[in-house]
GROMACS .gro file of N, CA and C in nm:
model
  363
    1UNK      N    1   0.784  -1.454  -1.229
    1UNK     CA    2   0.680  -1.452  -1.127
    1UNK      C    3   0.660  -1.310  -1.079
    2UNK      N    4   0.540  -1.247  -1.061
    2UNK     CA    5   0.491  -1.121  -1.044
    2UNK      C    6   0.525  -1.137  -0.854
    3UNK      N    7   0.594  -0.993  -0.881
    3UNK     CA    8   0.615  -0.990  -0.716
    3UNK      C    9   0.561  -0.806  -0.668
    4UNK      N   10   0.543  -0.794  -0.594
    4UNK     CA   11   0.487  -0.687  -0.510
    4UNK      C   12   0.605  -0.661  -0.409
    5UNK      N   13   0.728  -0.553  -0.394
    5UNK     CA   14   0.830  -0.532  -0.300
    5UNK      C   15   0.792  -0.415  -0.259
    6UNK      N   16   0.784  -0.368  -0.145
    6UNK     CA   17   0.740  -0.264  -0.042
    6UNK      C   18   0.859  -0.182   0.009
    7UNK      N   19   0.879  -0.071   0.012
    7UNK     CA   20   0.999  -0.054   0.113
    7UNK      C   21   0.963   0.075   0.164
    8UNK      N   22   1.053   0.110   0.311
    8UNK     CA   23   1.015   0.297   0.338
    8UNK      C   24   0.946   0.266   0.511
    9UNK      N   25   0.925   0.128   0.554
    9UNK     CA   26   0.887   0.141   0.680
    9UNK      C   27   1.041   0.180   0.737
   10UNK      N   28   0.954   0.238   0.869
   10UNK     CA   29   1.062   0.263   0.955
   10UNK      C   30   1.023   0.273   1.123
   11UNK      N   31   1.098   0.326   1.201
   11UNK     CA   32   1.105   0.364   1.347
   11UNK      C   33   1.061   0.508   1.309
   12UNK      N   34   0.968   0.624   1.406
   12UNK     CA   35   0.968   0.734   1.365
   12UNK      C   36   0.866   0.819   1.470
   13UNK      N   37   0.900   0.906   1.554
   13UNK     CA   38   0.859   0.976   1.621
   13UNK      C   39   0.699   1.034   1.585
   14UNK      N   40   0.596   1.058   1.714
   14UNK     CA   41   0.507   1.142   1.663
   14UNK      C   42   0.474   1.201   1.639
   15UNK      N   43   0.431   1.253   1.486
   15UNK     CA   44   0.409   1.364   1.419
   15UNK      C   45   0.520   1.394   1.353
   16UNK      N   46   0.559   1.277   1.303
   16UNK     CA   47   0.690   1.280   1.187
   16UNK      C   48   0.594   1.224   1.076
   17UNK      N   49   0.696   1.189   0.983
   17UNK     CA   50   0.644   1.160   0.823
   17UNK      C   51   0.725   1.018   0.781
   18UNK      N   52   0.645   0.965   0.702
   18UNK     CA   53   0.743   0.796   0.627
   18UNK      C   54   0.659   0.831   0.472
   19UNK      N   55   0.751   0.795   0.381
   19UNK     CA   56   0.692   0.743   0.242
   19UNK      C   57   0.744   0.621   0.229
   20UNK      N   58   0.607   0.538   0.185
   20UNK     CA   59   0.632   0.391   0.172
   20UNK      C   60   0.636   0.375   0.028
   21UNK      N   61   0.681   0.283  -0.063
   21UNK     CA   62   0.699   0.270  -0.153
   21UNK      C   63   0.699   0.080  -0.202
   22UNK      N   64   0.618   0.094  -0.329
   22UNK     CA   65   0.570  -0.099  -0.395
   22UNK      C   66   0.600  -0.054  -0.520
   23UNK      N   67   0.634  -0.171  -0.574
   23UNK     CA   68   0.662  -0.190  -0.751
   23UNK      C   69   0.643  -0.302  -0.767
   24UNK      N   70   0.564  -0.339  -0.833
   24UNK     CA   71   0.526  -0.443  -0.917
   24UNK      C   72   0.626  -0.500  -1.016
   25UNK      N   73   0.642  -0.605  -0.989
   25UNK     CA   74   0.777  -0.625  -1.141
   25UNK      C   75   0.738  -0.792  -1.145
   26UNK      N   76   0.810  -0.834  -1.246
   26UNK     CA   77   0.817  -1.012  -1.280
   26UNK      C   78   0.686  -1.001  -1.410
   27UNK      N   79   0.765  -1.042  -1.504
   27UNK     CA   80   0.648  -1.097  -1.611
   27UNK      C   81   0.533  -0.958  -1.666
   28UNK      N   82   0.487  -1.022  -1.751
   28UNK     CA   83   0.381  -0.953  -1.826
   28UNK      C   84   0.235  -0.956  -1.695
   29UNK      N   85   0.192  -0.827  -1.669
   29UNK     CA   86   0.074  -0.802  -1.626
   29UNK      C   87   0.002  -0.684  -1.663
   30UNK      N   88  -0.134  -0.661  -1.596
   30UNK     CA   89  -0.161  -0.525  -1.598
   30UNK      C   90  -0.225  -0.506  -1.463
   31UNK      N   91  -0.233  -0.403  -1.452
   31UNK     CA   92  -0.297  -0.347  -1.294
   31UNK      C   93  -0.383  -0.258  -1.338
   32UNK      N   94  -0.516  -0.315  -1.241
   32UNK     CA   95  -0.656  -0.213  -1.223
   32UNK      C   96  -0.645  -0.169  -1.100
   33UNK      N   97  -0.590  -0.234  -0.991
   33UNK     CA   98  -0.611  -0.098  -0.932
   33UNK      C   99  -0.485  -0.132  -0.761
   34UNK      N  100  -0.434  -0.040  -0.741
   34UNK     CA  101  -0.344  -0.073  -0.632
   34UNK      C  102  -0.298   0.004  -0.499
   35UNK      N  103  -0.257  -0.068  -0.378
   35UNK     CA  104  -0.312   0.029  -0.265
   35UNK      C  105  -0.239  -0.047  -0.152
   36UNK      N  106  -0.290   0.013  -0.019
   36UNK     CA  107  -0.221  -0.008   0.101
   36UNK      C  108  -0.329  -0.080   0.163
   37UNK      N  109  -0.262  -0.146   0.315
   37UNK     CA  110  -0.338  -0.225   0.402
   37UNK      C  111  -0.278  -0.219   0.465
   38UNK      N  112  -0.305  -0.311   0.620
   38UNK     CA  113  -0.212  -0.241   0.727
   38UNK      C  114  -0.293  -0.337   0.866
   39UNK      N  115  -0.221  -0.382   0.917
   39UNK     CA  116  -0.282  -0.482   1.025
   39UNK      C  117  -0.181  -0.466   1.146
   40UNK      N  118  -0.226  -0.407   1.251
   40UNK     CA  119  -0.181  -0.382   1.374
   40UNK      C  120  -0.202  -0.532   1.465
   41UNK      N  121  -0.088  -0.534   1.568
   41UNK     CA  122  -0.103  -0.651   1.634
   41UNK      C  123  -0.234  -0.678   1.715
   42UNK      N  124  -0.239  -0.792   1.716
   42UNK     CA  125  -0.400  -0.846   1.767
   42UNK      C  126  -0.511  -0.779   1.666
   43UNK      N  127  -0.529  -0.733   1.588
   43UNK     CA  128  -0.655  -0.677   1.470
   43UNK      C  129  -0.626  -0.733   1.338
   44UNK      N  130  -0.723  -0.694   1.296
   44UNK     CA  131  -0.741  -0.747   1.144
   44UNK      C  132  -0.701  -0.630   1.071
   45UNK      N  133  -0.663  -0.698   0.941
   45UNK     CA  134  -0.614  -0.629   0.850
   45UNK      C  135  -0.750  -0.499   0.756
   46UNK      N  136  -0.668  -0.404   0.769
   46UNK     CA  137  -0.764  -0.281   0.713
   46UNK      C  138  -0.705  -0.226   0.614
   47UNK      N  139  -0.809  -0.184   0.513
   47UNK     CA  140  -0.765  -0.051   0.389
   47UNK      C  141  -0.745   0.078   0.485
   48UNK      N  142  -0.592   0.121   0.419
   48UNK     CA  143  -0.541   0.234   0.454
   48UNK      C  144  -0.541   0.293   0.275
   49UNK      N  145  -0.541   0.270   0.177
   49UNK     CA  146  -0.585   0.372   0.095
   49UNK      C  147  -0.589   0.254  -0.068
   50UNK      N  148  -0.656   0.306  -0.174
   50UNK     CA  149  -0.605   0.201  -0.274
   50UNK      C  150  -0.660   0.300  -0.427
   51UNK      N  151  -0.563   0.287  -0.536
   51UNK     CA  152  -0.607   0.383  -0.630
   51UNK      C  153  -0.628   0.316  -0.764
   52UNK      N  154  -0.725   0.333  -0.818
   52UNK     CA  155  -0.745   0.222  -0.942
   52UNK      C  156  -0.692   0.295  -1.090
   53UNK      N  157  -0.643   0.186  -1.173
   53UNK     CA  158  -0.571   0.263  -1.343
   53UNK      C  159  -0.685   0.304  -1.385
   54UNK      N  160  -0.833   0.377  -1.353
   54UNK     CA  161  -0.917   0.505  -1.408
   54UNK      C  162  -0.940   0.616  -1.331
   55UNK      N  163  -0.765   0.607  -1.227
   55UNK     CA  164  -0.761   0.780  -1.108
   55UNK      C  165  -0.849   0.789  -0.996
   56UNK      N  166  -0.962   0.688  -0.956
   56UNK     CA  167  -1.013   0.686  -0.875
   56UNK      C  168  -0.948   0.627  -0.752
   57UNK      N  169  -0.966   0.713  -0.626
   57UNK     CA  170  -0.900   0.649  -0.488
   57UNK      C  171  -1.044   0.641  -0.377
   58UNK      N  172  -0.961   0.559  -0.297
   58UNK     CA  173  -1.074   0.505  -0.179
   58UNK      C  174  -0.987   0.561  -0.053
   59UNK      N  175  -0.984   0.584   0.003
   59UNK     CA  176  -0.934   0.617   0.132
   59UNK      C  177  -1.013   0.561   0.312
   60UNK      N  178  -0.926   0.508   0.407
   60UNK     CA  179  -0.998   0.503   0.486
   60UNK      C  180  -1.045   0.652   0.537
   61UNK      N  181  -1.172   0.642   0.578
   61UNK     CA  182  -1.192   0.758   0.651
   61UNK      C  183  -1.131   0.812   0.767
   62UNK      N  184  -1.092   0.747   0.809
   62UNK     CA  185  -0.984   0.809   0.964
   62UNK      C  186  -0.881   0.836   0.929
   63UNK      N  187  -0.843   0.842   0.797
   63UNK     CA  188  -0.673   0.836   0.759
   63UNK      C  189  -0.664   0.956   0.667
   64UNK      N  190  -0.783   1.020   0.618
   64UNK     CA  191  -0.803   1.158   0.488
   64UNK      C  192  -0.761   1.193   0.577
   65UNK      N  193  -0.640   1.307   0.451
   65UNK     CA  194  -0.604   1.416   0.536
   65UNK      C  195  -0.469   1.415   0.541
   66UNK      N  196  -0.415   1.303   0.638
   66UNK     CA  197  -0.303   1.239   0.635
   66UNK      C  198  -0.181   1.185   0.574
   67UNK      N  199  -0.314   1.047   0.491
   67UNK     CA  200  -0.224   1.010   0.396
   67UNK      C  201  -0.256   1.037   0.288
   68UNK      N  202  -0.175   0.996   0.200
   68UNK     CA  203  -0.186   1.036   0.033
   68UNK      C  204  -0.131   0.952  -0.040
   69UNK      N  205  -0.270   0.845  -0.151
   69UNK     CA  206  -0.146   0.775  -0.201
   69UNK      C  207  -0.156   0.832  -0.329
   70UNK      N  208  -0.049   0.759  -0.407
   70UNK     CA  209  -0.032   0.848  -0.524
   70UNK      C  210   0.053   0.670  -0.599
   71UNK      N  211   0.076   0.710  -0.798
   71UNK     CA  212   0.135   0.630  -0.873
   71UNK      C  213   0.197   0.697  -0.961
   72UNK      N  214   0.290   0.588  -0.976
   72UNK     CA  215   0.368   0.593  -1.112
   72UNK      C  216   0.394   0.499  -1.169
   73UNK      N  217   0.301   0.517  -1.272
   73UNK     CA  218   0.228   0.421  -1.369
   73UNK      C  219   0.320   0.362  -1.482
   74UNK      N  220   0.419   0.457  -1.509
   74UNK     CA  221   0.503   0.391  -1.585
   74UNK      C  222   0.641   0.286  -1.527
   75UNK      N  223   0.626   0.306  -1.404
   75UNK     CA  224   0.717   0.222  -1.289
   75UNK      C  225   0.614   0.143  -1.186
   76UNK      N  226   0.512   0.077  -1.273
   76UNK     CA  227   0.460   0.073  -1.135
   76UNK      C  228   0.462   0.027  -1.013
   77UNK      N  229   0.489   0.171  -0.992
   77UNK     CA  230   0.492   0.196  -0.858
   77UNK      C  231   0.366   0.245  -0.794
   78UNK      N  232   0.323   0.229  -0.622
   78UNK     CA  233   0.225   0.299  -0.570
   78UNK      C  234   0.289   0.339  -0.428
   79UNK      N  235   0.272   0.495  -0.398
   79UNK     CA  236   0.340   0.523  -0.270
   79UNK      C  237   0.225   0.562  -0.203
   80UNK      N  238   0.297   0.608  -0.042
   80UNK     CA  239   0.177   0.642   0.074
   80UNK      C  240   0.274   0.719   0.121
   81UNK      N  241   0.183   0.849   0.107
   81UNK     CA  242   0.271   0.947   0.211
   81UNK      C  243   0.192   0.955   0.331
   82UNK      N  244   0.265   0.936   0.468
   82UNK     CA  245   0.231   0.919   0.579
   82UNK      C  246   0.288   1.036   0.607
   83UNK      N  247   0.196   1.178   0.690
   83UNK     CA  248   0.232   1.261   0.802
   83UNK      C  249   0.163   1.291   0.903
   84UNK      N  250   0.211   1.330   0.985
   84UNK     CA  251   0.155   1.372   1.151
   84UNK      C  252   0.111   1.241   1.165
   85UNK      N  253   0.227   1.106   1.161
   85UNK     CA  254   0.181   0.978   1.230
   85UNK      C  255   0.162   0.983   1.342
   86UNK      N  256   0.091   0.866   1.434
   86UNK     CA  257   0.038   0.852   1.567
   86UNK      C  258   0.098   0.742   1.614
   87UNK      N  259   0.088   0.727   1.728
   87UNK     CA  260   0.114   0.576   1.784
   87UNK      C  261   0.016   0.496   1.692
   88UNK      N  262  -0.124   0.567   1.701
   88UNK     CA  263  -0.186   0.371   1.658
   88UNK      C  264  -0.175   0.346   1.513
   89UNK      N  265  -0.095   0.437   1.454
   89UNK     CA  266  -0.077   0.439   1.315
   89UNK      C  267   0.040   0.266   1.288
   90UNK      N  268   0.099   0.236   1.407
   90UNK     CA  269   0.195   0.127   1.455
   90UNK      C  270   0.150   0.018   1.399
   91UNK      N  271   0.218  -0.051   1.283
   91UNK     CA  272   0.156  -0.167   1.201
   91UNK      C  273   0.208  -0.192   1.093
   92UNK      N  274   0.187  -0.342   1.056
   92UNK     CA  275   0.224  -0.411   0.941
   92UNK      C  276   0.163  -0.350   0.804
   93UNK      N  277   0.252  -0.255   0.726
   93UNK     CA  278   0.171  -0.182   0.589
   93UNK      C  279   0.210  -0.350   0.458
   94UNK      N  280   0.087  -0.316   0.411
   94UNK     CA  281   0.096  -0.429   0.289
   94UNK      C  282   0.025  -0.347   0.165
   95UNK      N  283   0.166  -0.379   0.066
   95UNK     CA  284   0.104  -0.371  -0.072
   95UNK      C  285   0.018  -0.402  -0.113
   96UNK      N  286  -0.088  -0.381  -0.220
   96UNK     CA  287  -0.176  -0.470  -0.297
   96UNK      C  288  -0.226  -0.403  -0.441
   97UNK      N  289  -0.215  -0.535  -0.518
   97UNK     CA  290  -0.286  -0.515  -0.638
   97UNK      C  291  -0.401  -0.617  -0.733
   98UNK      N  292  -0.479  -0.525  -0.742
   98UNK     CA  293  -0.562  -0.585  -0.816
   98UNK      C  294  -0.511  -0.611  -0.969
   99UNK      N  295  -0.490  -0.742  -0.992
   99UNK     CA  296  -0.405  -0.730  -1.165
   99UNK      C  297  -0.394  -0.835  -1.240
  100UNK      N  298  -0.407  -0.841  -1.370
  100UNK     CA  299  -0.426  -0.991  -1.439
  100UNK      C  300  -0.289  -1.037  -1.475
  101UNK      N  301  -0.257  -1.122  -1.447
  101UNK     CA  302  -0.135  -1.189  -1.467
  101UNK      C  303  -0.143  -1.322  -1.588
  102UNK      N  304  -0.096  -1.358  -1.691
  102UNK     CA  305  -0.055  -1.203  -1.728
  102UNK      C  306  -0.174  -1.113  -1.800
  103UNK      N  307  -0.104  -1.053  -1.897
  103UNK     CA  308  -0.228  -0.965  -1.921
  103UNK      C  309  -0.354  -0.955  -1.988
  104UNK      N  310  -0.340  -1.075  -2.060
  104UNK     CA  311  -0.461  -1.145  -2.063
  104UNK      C  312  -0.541  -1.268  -2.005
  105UNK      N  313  -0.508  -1.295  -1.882
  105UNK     CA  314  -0.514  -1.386  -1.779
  105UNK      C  315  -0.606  -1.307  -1.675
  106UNK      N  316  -0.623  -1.445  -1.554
  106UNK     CA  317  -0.761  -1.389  -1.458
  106UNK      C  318  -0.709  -1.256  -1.402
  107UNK      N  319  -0.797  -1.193  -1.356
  107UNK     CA  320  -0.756  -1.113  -1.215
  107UNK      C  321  -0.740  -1.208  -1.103
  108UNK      N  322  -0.698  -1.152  -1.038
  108UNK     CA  323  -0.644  -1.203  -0.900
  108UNK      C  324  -0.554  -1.058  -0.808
  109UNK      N  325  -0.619  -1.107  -0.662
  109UNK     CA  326  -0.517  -1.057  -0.583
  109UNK      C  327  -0.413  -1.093  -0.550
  110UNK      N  328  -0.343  -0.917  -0.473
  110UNK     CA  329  -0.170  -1.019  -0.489
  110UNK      C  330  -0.121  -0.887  -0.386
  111UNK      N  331  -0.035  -0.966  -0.305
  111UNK     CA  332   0.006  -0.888  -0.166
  111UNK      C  333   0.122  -0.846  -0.174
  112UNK      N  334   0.213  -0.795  -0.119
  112UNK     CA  335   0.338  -0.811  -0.072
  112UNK      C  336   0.399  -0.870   0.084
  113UNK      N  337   0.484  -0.781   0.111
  113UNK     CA  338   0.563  -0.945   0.193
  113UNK      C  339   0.544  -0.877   0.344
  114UNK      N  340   0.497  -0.673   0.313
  114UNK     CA  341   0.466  -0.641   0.451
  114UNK      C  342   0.592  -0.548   0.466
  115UNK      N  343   0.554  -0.409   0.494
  115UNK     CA  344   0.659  -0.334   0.566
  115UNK      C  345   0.628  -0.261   0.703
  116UNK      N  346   0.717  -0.259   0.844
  116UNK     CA  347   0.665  -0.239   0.948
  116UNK      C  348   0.690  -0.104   0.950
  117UNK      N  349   0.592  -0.039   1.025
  117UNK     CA  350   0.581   0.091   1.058
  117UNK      C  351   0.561   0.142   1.215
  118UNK      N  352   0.643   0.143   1.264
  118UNK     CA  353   0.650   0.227   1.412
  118UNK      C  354   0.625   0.323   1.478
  119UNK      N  355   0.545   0.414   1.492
  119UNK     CA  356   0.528   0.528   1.574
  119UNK      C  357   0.559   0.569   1.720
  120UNK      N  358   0.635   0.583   1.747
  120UNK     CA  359   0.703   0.618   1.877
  120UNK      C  360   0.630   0.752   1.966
  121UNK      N  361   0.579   0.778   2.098
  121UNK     CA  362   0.503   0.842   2.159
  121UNK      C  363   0.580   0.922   2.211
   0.00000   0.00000   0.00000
């Protein structure tokens, strides 16, 4: 079974730094394209960045600058470098990938389980 594991949240002062880190593992798939999200208490869940297997990235606009995601495609893996965090940066980060399971099977989305991120004032 294809799983999405997140790790790298933490507690962390403002205008410090976190790298978050997802890997995709379980079974035969492929990935088109994979990224962050992020849902603060009481709000809805938002794109904080997402990068597709033809190098193209989306970024929220309030977040260029900041963050940076980046892959490694032969682990895949997808990280987020978070610096000069804020308080309202404070929120549930979630993996995601766009990916056919297996690899000649539908697309479908697919989450992870959520890593918390704290910004301290």
């Amino acid at each position: 079974q294809v799983q999405l594991v997140e790790s790298g949240g933490d507690l962390v002062q403002a205008g410090g730094s976190l790298r978050l880190s997802c890997a995709a593992s379980g079974g035969h798939f492929s990935i088109n394209a994979m990224g962050w999200y992020r849902q603060a208490p009481g709000k809805q869940r938002e794109l904080v960045a997402v990068t597709t297997s033809g190098g193209g990235t989306n970024y929220a606009d309030s977040l260029k600058g900041r963050f940076t995601i980046s892959t490694d495609n032969a682990e895949n893996t997808v990280y987020l470098q978070m610096n000069n965090l804020k308080p309202e940066d404070t929120a549930v980060y979630y993996c995601y990938a766009d990916m056919r399971v297996p690899t000649w099977g539908p697309r479908g989305d697919y989450w992870g389980q959520g890593t918390q991120v704290t910004v301290s004032s």
